[in-house]
XYZ file of C-alpha atoms in Angstrom:
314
model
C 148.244 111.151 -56.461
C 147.169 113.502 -53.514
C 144.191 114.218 -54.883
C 143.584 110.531 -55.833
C 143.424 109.499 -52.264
C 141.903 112.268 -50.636
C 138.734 111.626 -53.128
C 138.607 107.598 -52.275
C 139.480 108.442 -48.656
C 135.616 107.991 -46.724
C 134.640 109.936 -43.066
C 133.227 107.123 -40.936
C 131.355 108.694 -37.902
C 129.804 105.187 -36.189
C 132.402 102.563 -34.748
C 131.934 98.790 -36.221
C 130.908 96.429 -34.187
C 132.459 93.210 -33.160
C 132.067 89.983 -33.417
C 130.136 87.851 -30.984
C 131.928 84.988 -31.408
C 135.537 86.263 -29.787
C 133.634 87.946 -26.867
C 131.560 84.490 -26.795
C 135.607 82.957 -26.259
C 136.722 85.448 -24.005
C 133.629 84.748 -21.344
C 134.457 80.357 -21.671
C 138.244 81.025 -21.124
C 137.233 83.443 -17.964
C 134.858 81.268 -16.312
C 137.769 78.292 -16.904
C 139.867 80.407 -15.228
C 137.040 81.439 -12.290
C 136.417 77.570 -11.399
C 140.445 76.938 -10.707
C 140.541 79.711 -8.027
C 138.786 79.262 -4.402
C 135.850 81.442 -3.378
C 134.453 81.882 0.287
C 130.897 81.675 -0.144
C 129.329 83.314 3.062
C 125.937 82.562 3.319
C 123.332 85.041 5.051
C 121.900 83.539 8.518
C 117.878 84.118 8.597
C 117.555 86.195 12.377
C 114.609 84.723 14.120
C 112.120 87.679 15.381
C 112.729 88.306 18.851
C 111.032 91.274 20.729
C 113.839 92.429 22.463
C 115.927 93.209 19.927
C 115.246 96.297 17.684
C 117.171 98.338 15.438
C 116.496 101.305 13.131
C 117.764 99.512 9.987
C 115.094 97.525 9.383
C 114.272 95.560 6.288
C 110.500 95.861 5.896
C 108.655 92.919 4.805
C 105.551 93.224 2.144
C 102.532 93.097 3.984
C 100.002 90.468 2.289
C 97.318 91.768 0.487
C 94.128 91.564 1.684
C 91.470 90.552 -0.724
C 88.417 93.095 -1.475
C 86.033 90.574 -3.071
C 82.987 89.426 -0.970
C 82.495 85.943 -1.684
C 80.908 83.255 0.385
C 83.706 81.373 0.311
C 86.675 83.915 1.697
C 84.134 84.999 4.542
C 83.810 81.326 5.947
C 87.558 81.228 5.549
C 87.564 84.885 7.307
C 85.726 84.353 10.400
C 86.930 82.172 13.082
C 83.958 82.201 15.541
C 80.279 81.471 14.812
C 76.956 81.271 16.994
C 74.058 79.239 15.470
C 71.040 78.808 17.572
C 69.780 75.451 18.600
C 66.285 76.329 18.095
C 64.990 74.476 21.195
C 62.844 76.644 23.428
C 64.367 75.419 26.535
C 66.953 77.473 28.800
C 70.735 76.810 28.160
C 72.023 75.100 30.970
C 71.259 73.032 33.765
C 67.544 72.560 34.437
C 67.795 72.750 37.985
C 69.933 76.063 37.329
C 73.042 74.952 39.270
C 71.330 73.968 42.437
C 72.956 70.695 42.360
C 76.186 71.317 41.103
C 79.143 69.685 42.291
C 82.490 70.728 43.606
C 85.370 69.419 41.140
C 88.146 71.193 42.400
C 89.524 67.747 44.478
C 90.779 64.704 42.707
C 88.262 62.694 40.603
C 86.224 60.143 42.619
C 87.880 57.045 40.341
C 91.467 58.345 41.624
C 91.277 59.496 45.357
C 92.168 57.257 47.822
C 88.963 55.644 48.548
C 89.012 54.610 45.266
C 92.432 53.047 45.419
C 91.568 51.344 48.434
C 88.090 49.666 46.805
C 90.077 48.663 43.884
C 92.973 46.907 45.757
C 89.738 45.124 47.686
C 88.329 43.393 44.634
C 91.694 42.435 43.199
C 92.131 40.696 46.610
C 88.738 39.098 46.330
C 89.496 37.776 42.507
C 93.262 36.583 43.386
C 92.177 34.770 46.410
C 93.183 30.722 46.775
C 94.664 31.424 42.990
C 98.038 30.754 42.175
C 100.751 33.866 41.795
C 101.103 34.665 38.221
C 103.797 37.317 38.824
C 102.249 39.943 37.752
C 102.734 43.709 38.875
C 99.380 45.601 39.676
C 101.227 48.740 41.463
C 101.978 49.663 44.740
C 98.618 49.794 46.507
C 97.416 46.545 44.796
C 99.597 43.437 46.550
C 97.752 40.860 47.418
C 97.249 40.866 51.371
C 96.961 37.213 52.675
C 95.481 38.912 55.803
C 91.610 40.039 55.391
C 90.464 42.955 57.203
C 87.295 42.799 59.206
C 84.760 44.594 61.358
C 87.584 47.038 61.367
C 87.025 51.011 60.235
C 89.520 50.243 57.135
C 88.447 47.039 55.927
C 83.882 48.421 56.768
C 82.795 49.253 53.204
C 79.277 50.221 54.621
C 80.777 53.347 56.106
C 82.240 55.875 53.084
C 83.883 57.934 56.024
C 86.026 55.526 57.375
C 88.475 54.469 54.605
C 92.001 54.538 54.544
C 94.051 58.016 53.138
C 92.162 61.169 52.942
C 88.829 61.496 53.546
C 86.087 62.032 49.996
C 85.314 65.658 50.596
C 81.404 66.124 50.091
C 80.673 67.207 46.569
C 77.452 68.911 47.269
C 79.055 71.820 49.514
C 80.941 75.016 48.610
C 82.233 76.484 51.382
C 84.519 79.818 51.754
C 86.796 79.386 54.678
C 89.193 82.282 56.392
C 91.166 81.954 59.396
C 91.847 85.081 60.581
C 94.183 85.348 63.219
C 95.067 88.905 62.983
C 93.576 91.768 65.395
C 92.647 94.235 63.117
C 92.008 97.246 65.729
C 92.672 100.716 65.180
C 95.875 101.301 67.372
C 95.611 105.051 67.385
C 91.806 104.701 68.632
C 92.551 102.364 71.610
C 95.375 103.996 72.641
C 94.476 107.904 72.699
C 90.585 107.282 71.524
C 91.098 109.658 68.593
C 91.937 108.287 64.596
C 92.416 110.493 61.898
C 90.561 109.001 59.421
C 87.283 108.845 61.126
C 84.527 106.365 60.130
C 86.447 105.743 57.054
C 89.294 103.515 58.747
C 89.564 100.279 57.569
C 90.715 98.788 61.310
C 88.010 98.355 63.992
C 87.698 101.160 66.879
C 87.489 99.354 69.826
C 89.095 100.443 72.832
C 88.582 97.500 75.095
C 91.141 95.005 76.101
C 91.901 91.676 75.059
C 93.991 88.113 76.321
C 95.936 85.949 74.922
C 94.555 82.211 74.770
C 97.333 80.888 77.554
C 96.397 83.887 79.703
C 92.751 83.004 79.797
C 94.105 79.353 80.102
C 96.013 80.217 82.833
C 93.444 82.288 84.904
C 90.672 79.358 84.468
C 93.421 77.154 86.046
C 94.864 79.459 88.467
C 91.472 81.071 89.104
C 91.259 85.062 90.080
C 91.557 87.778 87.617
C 90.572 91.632 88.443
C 87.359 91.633 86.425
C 87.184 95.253 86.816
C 90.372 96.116 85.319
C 89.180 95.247 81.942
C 85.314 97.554 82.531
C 85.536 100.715 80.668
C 82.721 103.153 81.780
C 80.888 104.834 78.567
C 79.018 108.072 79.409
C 77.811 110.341 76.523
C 79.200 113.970 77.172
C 82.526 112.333 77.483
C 82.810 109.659 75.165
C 84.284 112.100 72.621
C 87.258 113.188 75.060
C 90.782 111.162 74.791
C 92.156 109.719 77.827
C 95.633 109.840 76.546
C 98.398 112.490 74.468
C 98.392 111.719 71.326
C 102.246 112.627 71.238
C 103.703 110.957 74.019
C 100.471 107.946 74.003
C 100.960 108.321 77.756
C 98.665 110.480 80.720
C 97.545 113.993 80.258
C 99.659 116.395 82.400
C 98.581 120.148 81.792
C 95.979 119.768 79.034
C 95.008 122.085 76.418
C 93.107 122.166 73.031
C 94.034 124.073 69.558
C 91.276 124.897 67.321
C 90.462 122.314 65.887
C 89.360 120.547 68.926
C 92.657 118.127 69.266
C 93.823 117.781 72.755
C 97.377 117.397 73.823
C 99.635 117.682 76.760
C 100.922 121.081 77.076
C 104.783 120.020 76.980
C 104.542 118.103 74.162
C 102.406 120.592 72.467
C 105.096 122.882 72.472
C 107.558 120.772 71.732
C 105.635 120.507 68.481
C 105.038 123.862 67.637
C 109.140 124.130 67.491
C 108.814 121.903 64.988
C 105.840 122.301 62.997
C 102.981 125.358 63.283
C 100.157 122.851 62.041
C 98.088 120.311 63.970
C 99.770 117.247 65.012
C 96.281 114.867 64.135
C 95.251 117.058 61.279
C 97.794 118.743 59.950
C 95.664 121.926 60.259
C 97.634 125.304 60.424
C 97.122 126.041 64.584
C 98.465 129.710 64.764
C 99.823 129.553 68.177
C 96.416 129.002 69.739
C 96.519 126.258 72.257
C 93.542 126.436 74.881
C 93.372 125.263 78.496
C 91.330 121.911 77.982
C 88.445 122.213 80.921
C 86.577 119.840 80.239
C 88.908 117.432 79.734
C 90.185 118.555 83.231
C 87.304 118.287 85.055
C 86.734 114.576 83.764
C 90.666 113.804 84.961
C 89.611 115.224 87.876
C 86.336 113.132 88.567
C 88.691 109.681 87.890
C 91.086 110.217 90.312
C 88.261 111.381 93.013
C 87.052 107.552 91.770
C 90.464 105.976 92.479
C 90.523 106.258 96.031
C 86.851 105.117 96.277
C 87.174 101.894 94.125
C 90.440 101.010 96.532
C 88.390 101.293 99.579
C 85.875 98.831 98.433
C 88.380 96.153 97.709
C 89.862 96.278 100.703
């Protein structure tokens, strides 16, 4: 019997498949199942671009392709700007080449005042001895039962005269800057030396000036020292200061450094505690400061000058 059932006995080295229809079953009875249970669906929000906002994680979008062929058709779609010639021998532009152009920066000429005020006129002149119909024409256009005449308002021969803001002429373009600001080199009028030379952007003028009221009030009041405000130029000493560039006040004990910068001697040393180099030009000095003779002598010749100018006025 052993033997029997060993010989009918068969290897089988592949598993059998199974049948389509019970897994078919299985799948219905699961998705039965699936729609009696509750699911929280949560949908993805689409993030608008914004420029401030950037992260590495970035999902990179597919660029669109950019087509190779050259046909007519995709270059006319291609190009956004095109220049065709008008074939007219004639200069583009104005003939008169802007020589009677007009200023439109101001309100039109069919909505400035003037305009208003001509309008409102006629409607007057066609509702006149009419009945009211009740109708509302704005604020500027009531009818006035009182007409204006041989006045400057109601004169329509005269385009100056009108009522509201005056029609600007059309035909001008002007530039206008009020400059109120004294742009002089304070440096230069106060110790007649400025570091930055010719290149300085403020004016080097060391003369004095008044005040509107003041010159007001001497034209009223009448007197004034003309003389105070005379400054005597001579050419071998226009260079010289007349005042310490340090303390903007009188020279007392002059001297000069190397580079040709004149201070009082106090004050110079004062300095030179401080800092070895220049106090104008920041020019290493070395301890060198120079009596300033020349700058003496002309200190010298103003006050022999004081005593003779206050002689003469009395």
């Amino acid at each position: 019997m052993d033997e029997k059932t060993t010989a009918t006995e068969k290897c089988s080295f592949f598993k059998k498949k199974g049948s389509f229809a019970a897994r078919r079953r299985r799948n219905e009875s699961g998705d039965e199942s699936d729609e009696n249970e509750s699911v929280i669906v949560r949908k993805d929000k689409k993030e608008a671009l914004n420029p401030m906002k950037q992260s590495t994680t970035r999902i990179k979008r597919p660029r669109p392709e950019v087509s190779t062929v050259s046909d007519g058709d995709s270059d006319s779609e291609s190009i956004s700007v095109s220049y065709k010639s008008k074939k007219v021998a004639e200069r583009v532009g104005p003939r008169d080449m802007g020589a009677t152009a007009e200023y439109e920066l101001d309100t039109l000429a069919d909505r400035d005042a003037r305009a208003i005020f001509e309008k409102s006129l006629e409607l007057n002149k066609e509702l006149k001895g009419k009945e009211e119909d009740k109708v509302y024409r704005g604020l500027a256009n009531y009818q006035q039962f009182y007409e204006k005449r041989d006045t400057a308002q109601g004169s329509a021969a005269s385009a100056s005269v009108r009522k509201g803001p005056i029609r600007a002429p059309t035909n001008i373009r002007s530039t206008v800057r009020w400059d109120y600001q004294p742009d002089i080199c304070k440096d230069f009028k106060e110790t007649g030396f400025c570091g930055f030379g010719d290149s300085c952007k403020f004016m080097h003028d060391r003369s004095d000036y008044k005040f509107g009221w003041q010159l007001e009030r001497e034209a009223t009041i009448g007197g004034g020292d003309e003389r105070s405000y005379e400054i005597e130029d001579s050419d071998e000493e226009s260079h010289l200061p007349f005042k310490c560039f340090i303390c903007r006040e009188s020279f007392r004990d002059p001297i000069v450094t190397k580079c040709q910068h004149y201070f009082c001697e106090q004050c110079a040393l004062t300095e030179y505690r401080k800092n070895t180099r220049c106090y104008v030009c920041n020019v290493q000095t070395g301890g060198v400061f120079n009596p300033a003779k020349q700058l003496m002598a002309k200190l010298e010749k103003q006050k022999l000058k004081r005593p003779e100018n206050g002689d003469e006025s009395d």
